[in-house]
Amino acid sequence: MKAFVHEGEKLLIKDVAEPDVKDDEVKISIKVAGLNHRDLHIPKRRGNVADPLVLGSDGAGVVEMTGKNVTNVSVGDEVIINPGIGWLHQSDAPPESFEIVGMPDDGTFAEKYVVDQKYVEKKPSYLSWEEAGVLALAALTGYRALFTKGKVSPDSTVFLPGAGSGVVTYMIQFAKAIGARVIVTSRSAEKKAYARSIGADLVIDTEADWDVELQDETIDLVIESIGKATFNRSLSVLRKGGRMVTFGATTEDQVTIDIRQFFYGQYQLFGSTMGSREELRTALKFMEKHQIYPVVDKVLAFDEMENAFKYLDEAKQFGKIAVQISKDD
Ligand SMILES: NC(=O)c1ccc[n+]([C@@H]2O[C@H](COP(=O)([O-])OP(=O)(O)OC[C@H]3O[C@@H](n4cnc5c(N)ncnc54)[C@H](OP(=O)(O)O)[C@@H]3O)[C@@H](O)[C@H]2O)c1
């Protein structure tokens, strides 16, 4: 089968062996896979490794084969993959065994993907293949950050730096669906307009002086994923006693904070990472109830995968990038 792999220091499409199906497993013929920022980090983290790794955490497709113990899906079912392996029930943090699809084990940027039946969910019928293929990882991350950790409420004001981020495009829509006030930032005029079109109440420039721009706002919750470039500025606009959730560090991990300011302000800081299967199922029901659609910026062909990586690396996208692995019959 054709797969997009990291091998040596290269990213390339190559023929690899099709994975076998064990008794509890499901083989999925992937129609659409979705990119995440994580796909950019993995080759950097792996460095020069001879063993090819199939990248990719998100995907949607059709069940092609099932092991003899599989009971939850049948051949021909349309499904999405839950990329959070080993985390079934809601808990404060993932179990030690938690892994994300696409490293260390092979991922979804391949014609076929095999996974335990526990990590296969029915494709939401109101979504297209492209929308379903970019859904799980970012929607789940946004759902846990906003609801489980952030405890967003309809009367709260939420601040989300980096509107172009796939995860942020879900959070804008989730927070609006319950009636919260949503403020976002972006470095791009075009993305600012998109953010307004999906519900953001106030959109400011990432490079502006936030203390000035937001002086009349009371921000109850900040969800921060940019990291070093914005972390302290995000904290400075949070109301005293407010919550900050961090789940990403697009621009660098190491941040210095003034702890005196922090404890005088009685701020609350929470880390978050993806979410459990229970939260994914709740997020999918929430999206269907509120008819929330993933924002798909671009759909590219499988052999354009390198261009898809470049587009994401240059942060040109607003929302998600989908890659068509196989076309409709
Ligand atoms: N812990 C987890 O489970 C988890 C899950 C998903 C994602 N993440 C992490 O969360 C982050 C967001 O993920 P994603 O997939 O949504 O990312 P993404 O689609 O690549 O978006 C990143 C966004 O960050 C903003 N940005 C990038 N560089 C910036 C800079 N120098 N200054 C200011 N803003 C900048 C940009 O927003 P504008 O273009 O609008 O300015 C960009 O669109 C990534 O770091 C990712 O690794 C973590």
mmCIF file of C-alpha atoms and ligand atoms in Angstrom:
data_model
loop_
_atom_site.group_PDB
_atom_site.id
_atom_site.type_symbol
_atom_site.label_atom_id
_atom_site.label_comp_id
_atom_site.label_asym_id
_atom_site.label_seq_id
_atom_site.Cartn_x
_atom_site.Cartn_y
_atom_site.Cartn_z
ATOM 1 C CA MET A 1 0.000 0.000 0.000
ATOM 2 C CA LYS A 2 1.021 3.634 -0.444
ATOM 3 C CA ALA A 3 1.950 5.498 2.744
ATOM 4 C CA PHE A 4 3.465 8.865 3.651
ATOM 5 C CA VAL A 5 6.443 8.133 5.894
ATOM 6 C CA HIS A 6 9.262 9.762 7.795
ATOM 7 C CA GLU A 7 12.428 7.803 7.002
ATOM 8 C CA GLY A 8 16.030 8.912 7.500
ATOM 9 C CA GLU A 9 15.511 12.637 7.536
ATOM 10 C CA LYS A 10 13.089 12.565 4.635
ATOM 11 C CA LEU A 11 9.330 12.720 4.190
ATOM 12 C CA LEU A 12 8.162 10.639 1.239
ATOM 13 C CA ILE A 13 5.389 8.512 -0.193
ATOM 14 C CA LYS A 14 6.474 4.886 -0.487
ATOM 15 C CA ASP A 15 5.103 1.366 -0.783
ATOM 16 C CA VAL A 16 4.949 -0.385 2.595
ATOM 17 C CA ALA A 17 3.483 -3.719 3.667
ATOM 18 C CA GLU A 18 -0.230 -3.693 4.485
ATOM 19 C CA PRO A 19 -0.736 -4.310 8.227
ATOM 20 C CA ASP A 20 -2.294 -7.610 9.401
ATOM 21 C CA VAL A 21 -5.583 -7.664 11.291
ATOM 22 C CA LYS A 22 -5.648 -9.304 14.740
ATOM 23 C CA ASP A 23 -8.797 -10.661 16.407
ATOM 24 C CA ASP A 24 -9.815 -7.365 18.087
ATOM 25 C CA GLU A 25 -8.766 -5.142 15.219
ATOM 26 C CA VAL A 26 -10.379 -3.353 12.310
ATOM 27 C CA LYS A 27 -8.815 -2.557 8.945
ATOM 28 C CA ILE A 28 -9.951 0.762 7.519
ATOM 29 C CA SER A 29 -9.582 1.865 3.942
ATOM 30 C CA ILE A 30 -8.726 5.537 4.515
ATOM 31 C CA LYS A 31 -10.597 8.059 2.386
ATOM 32 C CA VAL A 32 -9.420 11.295 3.973
ATOM 33 C CA ALA A 33 -6.697 12.002 6.520
ATOM 34 C CA GLY A 34 -6.230 15.258 8.427
ATOM 35 C CA LEU A 35 -3.039 17.133 9.307
ATOM 36 C CA ASN A 36 -2.222 18.355 12.799
ATOM 37 C CA HIS A 37 0.612 20.515 14.080
ATOM 38 C CA ARG A 38 1.950 17.338 15.693
ATOM 39 C CA ASP A 39 2.797 15.982 12.229
ATOM 40 C CA LEU A 40 5.347 18.802 11.905
ATOM 41 C CA HIS A 41 6.889 18.110 15.332
ATOM 42 C CA ILE A 42 7.366 14.346 14.884
ATOM 43 C CA PRO A 43 10.028 14.361 12.122
ATOM 44 C CA LYS A 44 11.968 16.972 14.161
ATOM 45 C CA ARG A 45 11.705 14.854 17.318
ATOM 46 C CA ARG A 46 12.696 11.627 15.506
ATOM 47 C CA GLY A 47 15.682 13.167 13.730
ATOM 48 C CA ASN A 48 17.577 10.760 11.486
ATOM 49 C CA VAL A 49 15.915 7.331 11.959
ATOM 50 C CA ALA A 50 16.256 4.575 9.386
ATOM 51 C CA ASP A 51 12.952 2.830 10.257
ATOM 52 C CA PRO A 52 10.067 4.330 8.287
ATOM 53 C CA LEU A 53 7.166 5.637 10.387
ATOM 54 C CA VAL A 54 3.793 6.256 8.770
ATOM 55 C CA LEU A 55 2.757 9.704 10.018
ATOM 56 C CA GLY A 56 -0.766 10.963 10.701
ATOM 57 C CA SER A 57 -3.195 10.947 13.628
ATOM 58 C CA ASP A 58 -6.557 11.685 12.003
ATOM 59 C CA GLY A 59 -8.506 9.819 9.384
ATOM 60 C CA ALA A 60 -11.909 8.682 8.184
ATOM 61 C CA GLY A 61 -12.724 5.755 5.938
ATOM 62 C CA VAL A 62 -14.613 2.544 5.332
ATOM 63 C CA VAL A 63 -14.199 -0.686 7.312
ATOM 64 C CA GLU A 64 -12.646 -3.242 4.971
ATOM 65 C CA MET A 65 -11.971 -6.161 7.313
ATOM 66 C CA THR A 66 -12.700 -7.063 10.946
ATOM 67 C CA GLY A 67 -11.011 -9.510 13.325
ATOM 68 C CA LYS A 68 -13.125 -12.329 14.747
ATOM 69 C CA ASN A 69 -13.796 -10.581 18.101
ATOM 70 C CA VAL A 70 -14.966 -7.293 16.606
ATOM 71 C CA THR A 71 -18.563 -6.458 17.519
ATOM 72 C CA ASN A 72 -18.952 -2.676 17.254
ATOM 73 C CA VAL A 73 -18.504 -2.218 13.493
ATOM 74 C CA SER A 74 -18.988 -4.275 10.326
ATOM 75 C CA VAL A 75 -17.412 -4.363 6.902
ATOM 76 C CA GLY A 76 -18.695 -1.377 4.884
ATOM 77 C CA ASP A 77 -19.305 0.906 7.906
ATOM 78 C CA GLU A 78 -18.148 4.524 7.588
ATOM 79 C CA VAL A 79 -15.911 5.408 10.538
ATOM 80 C CA ILE A 80 -13.481 7.887 12.039
ATOM 81 C CA ILE A 81 -10.398 6.997 14.057
ATOM 82 C CA ASN A 82 -9.980 8.070 17.674
ATOM 83 C CA PRO A 83 -6.284 9.040 17.843
ATOM 84 C CA GLY A 84 -6.099 8.739 21.645
ATOM 85 C CA ILE A 85 -4.951 5.153 22.252
ATOM 86 C CA GLY A 86 -5.255 3.827 25.810
ATOM 87 C CA TRP A 87 -7.495 6.555 27.304
ATOM 88 C CA LEU A 88 -11.101 5.446 27.501
ATOM 89 C CA HIS A 89 -12.631 7.158 30.524
ATOM 90 C CA GLN A 90 -12.572 10.755 31.689
ATOM 91 C CA SER A 91 -9.764 11.370 34.189
ATOM 92 C CA ASP A 92 -7.597 14.272 35.374
ATOM 93 C CA ALA A 93 -4.716 13.119 33.152
ATOM 94 C CA PRO A 94 -4.228 10.293 30.655
ATOM 95 C CA PRO A 95 -3.090 6.846 31.845
ATOM 96 C CA GLU A 96 0.664 6.141 31.613
ATOM 97 C CA SER A 97 0.048 3.880 28.622
ATOM 98 C CA PHE A 98 -1.582 6.693 26.607
ATOM 99 C CA GLU A 99 -0.281 7.091 23.047
ATOM 100 C CA ILE A 100 -1.336 9.162 20.090
ATOM 101 C CA VAL A 101 -1.829 7.559 16.688
ATOM 102 C CA GLY A 102 1.108 8.301 14.388
ATOM 103 C CA MET A 103 3.978 7.859 16.851
ATOM 104 C CA PRO A 104 5.411 5.577 18.096
ATOM 105 C CA ASP A 105 3.136 3.335 15.992
ATOM 106 C CA ASP A 106 2.208 3.864 12.353
ATOM 107 C CA GLY A 107 -0.500 6.407 11.628
ATOM 108 C CA THR A 108 -3.227 7.286 9.178
ATOM 109 C CA PHE A 109 -1.386 8.747 6.165
ATOM 110 C CA ALA A 110 -1.731 5.438 4.337
ATOM 111 C CA GLU A 111 -4.223 3.644 2.136
ATOM 112 C CA LYS A 112 -5.031 1.222 4.992
ATOM 113 C CA TYR A 113 -4.921 1.658 8.745
ATOM 114 C CA VAL A 114 -5.439 -1.077 11.361
ATOM 115 C CA VAL A 115 -6.502 -0.354 14.939
ATOM 116 C CA ASP A 116 -8.208 -2.001 17.907
ATOM 117 C CA GLN A 117 -11.997 -1.742 17.656
ATOM 118 C CA LYS A 118 -12.028 0.446 20.800
ATOM 119 C CA TYR A 119 -10.642 3.355 18.788
ATOM 120 C CA VAL A 120 -13.132 3.353 15.952
ATOM 121 C CA GLU A 121 -16.230 5.602 16.040
ATOM 122 C CA LYS A 122 -19.077 5.879 13.537
ATOM 123 C CA LYS A 123 -18.564 8.763 11.102
ATOM 124 C CA PRO A 124 -21.072 11.557 11.898
ATOM 125 C CA SER A 125 -23.555 11.244 9.020
ATOM 126 C CA TYR A 126 -24.021 15.037 8.615
ATOM 127 C CA LEU A 127 -20.321 15.513 7.787
ATOM 128 C CA SER A 128 -18.569 15.023 4.439
ATOM 129 C CA TRP A 129 -15.521 12.742 4.200
ATOM 130 C CA GLU A 130 -13.246 15.793 4.217
ATOM 131 C CA GLU A 131 -14.869 17.148 7.393
ATOM 132 C CA ALA A 132 -14.821 13.759 9.123
ATOM 133 C CA GLY A 133 -11.178 13.176 8.199
ATOM 134 C CA VAL A 134 -9.977 16.293 10.065
ATOM 135 C CA LEU A 135 -12.260 15.944 13.041
ATOM 136 C CA ALA A 136 -11.100 13.856 15.959
ATOM 137 C CA LEU A 137 -7.788 15.103 17.347
ATOM 138 C CA ALA A 138 -8.444 18.842 17.216
ATOM 139 C CA ALA A 139 -12.123 18.699 18.202
ATOM 140 C CA LEU A 140 -11.334 16.440 21.161
ATOM 141 C CA THR A 141 -8.431 18.645 22.297
ATOM 142 C CA GLY A 142 -10.561 21.767 22.050
ATOM 143 C CA TYR A 143 -13.488 20.141 23.840
ATOM 144 C CA ARG A 144 -11.435 19.031 26.846
ATOM 145 C CA ALA A 145 -9.516 22.315 27.072
ATOM 146 C CA LEU A 146 -12.687 24.409 26.921
ATOM 147 C CA PHE A 147 -15.205 22.354 28.902
ATOM 148 C CA THR A 148 -13.418 19.788 31.114
ATOM 149 C CA LYS A 149 -10.430 21.937 32.111
ATOM 150 C CA GLY A 150 -11.647 25.455 31.255
ATOM 151 C CA LYS A 151 -15.173 24.996 32.701
ATOM 152 C CA VAL A 152 -16.485 27.534 30.196
ATOM 153 C CA SER A 153 -20.000 28.784 30.939
ATOM 154 C CA PRO A 154 -22.552 30.750 28.882
ATOM 155 C CA ASP A 155 -21.914 33.942 30.878
ATOM 156 C CA SER A 156 -18.127 33.801 30.530
ATOM 157 C CA THR A 157 -15.728 35.590 28.193
ATOM 158 C CA VAL A 158 -13.129 33.345 26.548
ATOM 159 C CA PHE A 159 -9.896 34.540 24.952
ATOM 160 C CA LEU A 160 -8.334 32.337 22.251
ATOM 161 C CA PRO A 161 -5.024 33.517 20.742
ATOM 162 C CA GLY A 162 -4.161 32.193 17.247
ATOM 163 C CA ALA A 163 -7.496 31.938 15.407
ATOM 164 C CA GLY A 164 -5.932 30.147 12.438
ATOM 165 C CA SER A 165 -5.175 27.071 14.556
ATOM 166 C CA GLY A 166 -7.222 23.984 13.750
ATOM 167 C CA VAL A 167 -8.050 23.481 17.435
ATOM 168 C CA VAL A 168 -9.012 27.140 17.905
ATOM 169 C CA THR A 169 -11.506 27.006 15.005
ATOM 170 C CA TYR A 170 -13.356 24.262 16.900
ATOM 171 C CA MET A 171 -13.189 26.130 20.215
ATOM 172 C CA ILE A 172 -14.622 29.331 18.697
ATOM 173 C CA GLN A 173 -17.658 27.377 17.529
ATOM 174 C CA PHE A 174 -18.012 25.317 20.747
ATOM 175 C CA ALA A 175 -17.893 28.383 22.999
ATOM 176 C CA LYS A 176 -20.354 30.282 20.799
ATOM 177 C CA ALA A 177 -22.725 27.299 20.770
ATOM 178 C CA ILE A 178 -23.245 27.651 24.539
ATOM 179 C CA GLY A 179 -23.504 31.456 24.344
ATOM 180 C CA ALA A 180 -20.102 32.504 25.740
ATOM 181 C CA ARG A 181 -18.426 35.711 24.523
ATOM 182 C CA VAL A 182 -15.445 34.808 22.316
ATOM 183 C CA ILE A 183 -12.402 36.990 21.670
ATOM 184 C CA VAL A 184 -9.631 35.794 19.348
ATOM 185 C CA THR A 185 -6.366 37.057 17.887
ATOM 186 C CA SER A 186 -4.661 36.424 14.574
ATOM 187 C CA ARG A 187 -1.691 37.792 12.655
ATOM 188 C CA SER A 188 -3.619 37.722 9.386
ATOM 189 C CA ALA A 189 -6.395 40.092 8.230
ATOM 190 C CA GLU A 190 -7.955 37.311 6.175
ATOM 191 C CA LYS A 191 -8.049 34.916 9.136
ATOM 192 C CA LYS A 192 -9.524 37.648 11.330
ATOM 193 C CA ALA A 193 -12.420 37.927 8.865
ATOM 194 C CA TYR A 194 -12.858 34.121 8.849
ATOM 195 C CA ALA A 195 -12.870 34.070 12.645
ATOM 196 C CA ARG A 196 -15.724 36.607 12.672
ATOM 197 C CA SER A 197 -17.624 34.520 10.114
ATOM 198 C CA ILE A 198 -17.597 31.467 12.419
ATOM 199 C CA GLY A 199 -18.799 33.426 15.421
ATOM 200 C CA ALA A 200 -15.963 35.315 17.158
ATOM 201 C CA ASP A 201 -17.408 38.422 18.852
ATOM 202 C CA LEU A 202 -14.192 40.428 18.919
ATOM 203 C CA VAL A 203 -11.081 39.872 16.820
ATOM 204 C CA ILE A 204 -7.786 41.638 17.490
ATOM 205 C CA ASP A 205 -4.334 41.479 15.993
ATOM 206 C CA THR A 206 -1.845 39.118 17.657
ATOM 207 C CA GLU A 207 0.814 41.818 17.400
ATOM 208 C CA ALA A 208 -1.387 44.561 18.967
ATOM 209 C CA ASP A 209 -1.097 45.702 22.596
ATOM 210 C CA TRP A 210 -3.649 43.377 24.206
ATOM 211 C CA ASP A 211 -3.686 45.258 27.516
ATOM 212 C CA VAL A 212 -4.960 48.315 25.622
ATOM 213 C CA GLU A 213 -7.265 46.486 23.187
ATOM 214 C CA LEU A 214 -8.903 44.472 25.957
ATOM 215 C CA GLN A 215 -9.030 47.066 28.738
ATOM 216 C CA ASP A 216 -12.859 47.081 28.717
ATOM 217 C CA GLU A 217 -13.159 43.281 28.712
ATOM 218 C CA THR A 218 -13.309 40.881 31.660
ATOM 219 C CA ILE A 219 -11.652 37.683 30.498
ATOM 220 C CA ASP A 220 -12.625 34.673 32.589
ATOM 221 C CA LEU A 221 -10.808 32.019 30.594
ATOM 222 C CA VAL A 222 -7.757 32.040 28.314
ATOM 223 C CA ILE A 223 -6.882 29.009 26.224
ATOM 224 C CA GLU A 224 -3.281 29.276 25.193
ATOM 225 C CA SER A 225 -1.597 27.097 22.565
ATOM 226 C CA ILE A 226 0.970 29.403 20.950
ATOM 227 C CA GLY A 227 3.484 29.135 23.806
ATOM 228 C CA LYS A 228 6.410 31.463 24.354
ATOM 229 C CA ALA A 229 5.343 34.150 21.849
ATOM 230 C CA THR A 230 2.084 34.878 23.699
ATOM 231 C CA PHE A 231 2.000 33.073 27.064
ATOM 232 C CA ASN A 232 2.764 36.067 29.323
ATOM 233 C CA ARG A 233 0.613 38.444 27.311
ATOM 234 C CA SER A 234 -2.258 35.935 27.580
ATOM 235 C CA LEU A 235 -1.816 35.757 31.349
ATOM 236 C CA SER A 236 -1.755 39.551 31.642
ATOM 237 C CA VAL A 237 -5.248 39.971 30.134
ATOM 238 C CA LEU A 238 -6.867 37.304 32.314
ATOM 239 C CA ARG A 239 -9.059 38.638 35.135
ATOM 240 C CA LYS A 240 -7.758 38.063 38.651
ATOM 241 C CA GLY A 241 -8.718 34.579 39.797
ATOM 242 C CA GLY A 242 -9.445 33.515 36.212
ATOM 243 C CA ARG A 243 -8.495 30.266 34.506
ATOM 244 C CA MET A 244 -5.829 29.654 31.922
ATOM 245 C CA VAL A 245 -5.569 26.356 30.062
ATOM 246 C CA THR A 246 -2.483 25.516 28.037
ATOM 247 C CA PHE A 247 -2.240 22.623 25.589
ATOM 248 C CA GLY A 248 0.314 23.731 23.003
ATOM 249 C CA ALA A 249 3.642 25.456 22.447
ATOM 250 C CA THR A 250 3.739 26.216 18.725
ATOM 251 C CA THR A 251 6.485 28.820 19.288
ATOM 252 C CA GLU A 252 8.732 27.249 22.034
ATOM 253 C CA ASP A 253 8.157 25.448 25.289
ATOM 254 C CA GLN A 254 10.210 27.443 27.793
ATOM 255 C CA VAL A 255 8.427 30.407 29.379
ATOM 256 C CA THR A 256 9.438 32.569 32.353
ATOM 257 C CA ILE A 257 6.626 33.905 34.525
ATOM 258 C CA ASP A 258 6.514 36.387 37.380
ATOM 259 C CA ILE A 259 5.244 34.186 40.210
ATOM 260 C CA ARG A 260 4.530 37.140 42.522
ATOM 261 C CA GLN A 261 2.149 38.591 39.920
ATOM 262 C CA PHE A 262 0.750 35.097 39.520
ATOM 263 C CA PHE A 263 -0.021 34.390 43.160
ATOM 264 C CA TYR A 264 -1.235 37.929 43.919
ATOM 265 C CA GLY A 265 -3.594 37.544 40.971
ATOM 266 C CA GLN A 266 -4.715 34.129 42.287
ATOM 267 C CA TYR A 267 -4.761 32.799 38.727
ATOM 268 C CA GLN A 268 -5.512 29.159 37.968
ATOM 269 C CA LEU A 269 -3.342 27.378 35.409
ATOM 270 C CA PHE A 270 -4.294 24.019 33.874
ATOM 271 C CA GLY A 271 -2.477 21.755 31.463
ATOM 272 C CA SER A 272 -4.502 19.753 28.955
ATOM 273 C CA THR A 273 -3.790 17.159 26.302
ATOM 274 C CA MET A 274 -6.264 15.663 23.846
ATOM 275 C CA GLY A 275 -8.918 13.758 25.834
ATOM 276 C CA SER A 276 -10.524 10.408 26.626
ATOM 277 C CA ARG A 277 -12.805 8.346 24.396
ATOM 278 C CA GLU A 278 -15.652 9.374 26.712
ATOM 279 C CA GLU A 279 -14.950 13.056 25.970
ATOM 280 C CA LEU A 280 -14.623 12.392 22.239
ATOM 281 C CA ARG A 281 -18.073 10.783 22.223
ATOM 282 C CA THR A 282 -19.525 13.716 24.184
ATOM 283 C CA ALA A 283 -17.837 16.164 21.798
ATOM 284 C CA LEU A 284 -19.281 14.357 18.749
ATOM 285 C CA LYS A 285 -22.808 14.471 20.236
ATOM 286 C CA PHE A 286 -22.339 18.163 21.111
ATOM 287 C CA MET A 287 -21.239 18.942 17.545
ATOM 288 C CA GLU A 288 -24.152 17.090 16.006
ATOM 289 C CA LYS A 289 -26.656 18.742 18.352
ATOM 290 C CA HIS A 290 -25.333 22.220 17.510
ATOM 291 C CA GLN A 291 -24.632 21.329 13.857
ATOM 292 C CA ILE A 292 -20.995 22.374 14.159
ATOM 293 C CA TYR A 293 -18.827 21.735 11.094
ATOM 294 C CA PRO A 294 -15.036 21.401 11.017
ATOM 295 C CA VAL A 295 -13.441 24.316 9.164
ATOM 296 C CA VAL A 296 -11.606 22.736 6.213
ATOM 297 C CA ASP A 297 -9.204 25.237 4.669
ATOM 298 C CA LYS A 298 -7.860 23.024 1.893
ATOM 299 C CA VAL A 299 -8.277 19.541 0.455
ATOM 300 C CA LEU A 300 -5.147 18.204 -1.245
ATOM 301 C CA ALA A 301 -4.417 14.987 -3.144
ATOM 302 C CA PHE A 302 -2.280 12.286 -1.475
ATOM 303 C CA ASP A 303 0.688 12.976 -3.757
ATOM 304 C CA GLU A 304 0.594 16.641 -2.625
ATOM 305 C CA MET A 305 1.300 15.676 0.996
ATOM 306 C CA GLU A 306 4.595 17.550 1.070
ATOM 307 C CA ASN A 307 2.786 20.725 -0.021
ATOM 308 C CA ALA A 308 0.252 20.151 2.752
ATOM 309 C CA PHE A 309 3.097 20.017 5.317
ATOM 310 C CA LYS A 310 4.632 23.194 3.891
ATOM 311 C CA TYR A 311 1.300 25.032 4.005
ATOM 312 C CA LEU A 312 0.838 24.056 7.674
ATOM 313 C CA ASP A 313 4.447 24.866 8.548
ATOM 314 C CA GLU A 314 4.002 28.356 7.097
ATOM 315 C CA ALA A 315 0.765 28.733 9.155
ATOM 316 C CA LYS A 316 -1.193 29.680 6.044
ATOM 317 C CA GLN A 317 -4.262 27.658 7.018
ATOM 318 C CA PHE A 318 -7.432 28.785 8.724
ATOM 319 C CA GLY A 319 -8.637 25.599 10.386
ATOM 320 C CA LYS A 320 -7.795 22.166 9.055
ATOM 321 C CA ILE A 321 -5.995 20.684 6.062
ATOM 322 C CA ALA A 322 -7.458 17.504 4.586
ATOM 323 C CA VAL A 323 -5.668 15.033 2.336
ATOM 324 C CA GLN A 324 -7.623 12.761 0.051
ATOM 325 C CA ILE A 325 -6.049 9.323 0.361
ATOM 326 C CA SER A 326 -8.494 7.441 -1.865
ATOM 327 C CA LYS A 327 -11.245 8.776 -4.101
ATOM 328 C CA ASP A 328 -14.909 7.710 -4.089
ATOM 329 C CA ASP A 329 -15.548 4.562 -6.121
HETATM 330 N N1 LIG B 1 -1.584 18.729 23.809
HETATM 331 C C1 LIG B 1 -2.375 18.283 22.832
HETATM 332 O O1 LIG B 1 -3.071 17.271 22.973
HETATM 333 C C2 LIG B 1 -2.434 19.022 21.555
HETATM 334 C C3 LIG B 1 -3.431 18.710 20.614
HETATM 335 C C4 LIG B 1 -3.515 19.468 19.460
HETATM 336 C C5 LIG B 1 -2.601 20.485 19.235
HETATM 337 N N2 LIG B 1 -1.616 20.713 20.155
HETATM 338 C C6 LIG B 1 -0.656 21.812 19.956
HETATM 339 O O2 LIG B 1 -1.400 23.022 19.981
HETATM 340 C C7 LIG B 1 -0.886 23.931 19.028
HETATM 341 C C8 LIG B 1 -2.000 24.280 18.031
HETATM 342 O O3 LIG B 1 -2.269 23.116 17.265
HETATM 343 P P1 LIG B 1 -2.989 23.205 15.842
HETATM 344 O O4 LIG B 1 -2.854 21.871 15.185
HETATM 345 O O5 LIG B 1 -4.337 23.776 16.025
HETATM 346 O O6 LIG B 1 -1.995 24.245 15.151
HETATM 347 P P2 LIG B 1 -2.018 24.954 13.764
HETATM 348 O O7 LIG B 1 -3.274 24.627 13.027
HETATM 349 O O8 LIG B 1 -0.716 24.726 13.111
HETATM 350 O O9 LIG B 1 -2.105 26.525 14.179
HETATM 351 C C9 LIG B 1 -1.123 27.217 14.863
HETATM 352 C C10 LIG B 1 -1.519 28.700 14.923
HETATM 353 O O10 LIG B 1 -0.704 29.367 15.873
HETATM 354 C C11 LIG B 1 -0.521 30.709 15.496
HETATM 355 N N3 LIG B 1 0.922 31.007 15.449
HETATM 356 C C12 LIG B 1 1.894 30.262 14.892
HETATM 357 N N4 LIG B 1 3.093 30.864 15.038
HETATM 358 C C13 LIG B 1 2.870 32.009 15.719
HETATM 359 C C14 LIG B 1 3.711 33.065 16.180
HETATM 360 N N5 LIG B 1 5.029 33.070 15.954
HETATM 361 N N6 LIG B 1 3.142 34.081 16.834
HETATM 362 C C15 LIG B 1 1.816 34.102 17.050
HETATM 363 N N7 LIG B 1 0.953 33.136 16.625
HETATM 364 C C16 LIG B 1 1.485 32.110 15.977
HETATM 365 C C17 LIG B 1 -1.098 30.887 14.109
HETATM 366 O O11 LIG B 1 -2.324 31.601 14.188
HETATM 367 P P3 LIG B 1 -2.617 32.817 13.149
HETATM 368 O O12 LIG B 1 -2.157 32.345 11.812
HETATM 369 O O13 LIG B 1 -4.090 33.006 13.250
HETATM 370 O O14 LIG B 1 -1.847 33.989 13.630
HETATM 371 C C18 LIG B 1 -1.301 29.446 13.628
HETATM 372 O O15 LIG B 1 -2.349 29.318 12.724
HETATM 373 C C19 LIG B 1 0.326 23.241 18.396
HETATM 374 O O16 LIG B 1 1.485 23.640 19.093
HETATM 375 C C20 LIG B 1 0.058 21.774 18.624
HETATM 376 O O17 LIG B 1 1.246 21.004 18.647
HETATM 377 C C21 LIG B 1 -1.523 20.019 21.303
#
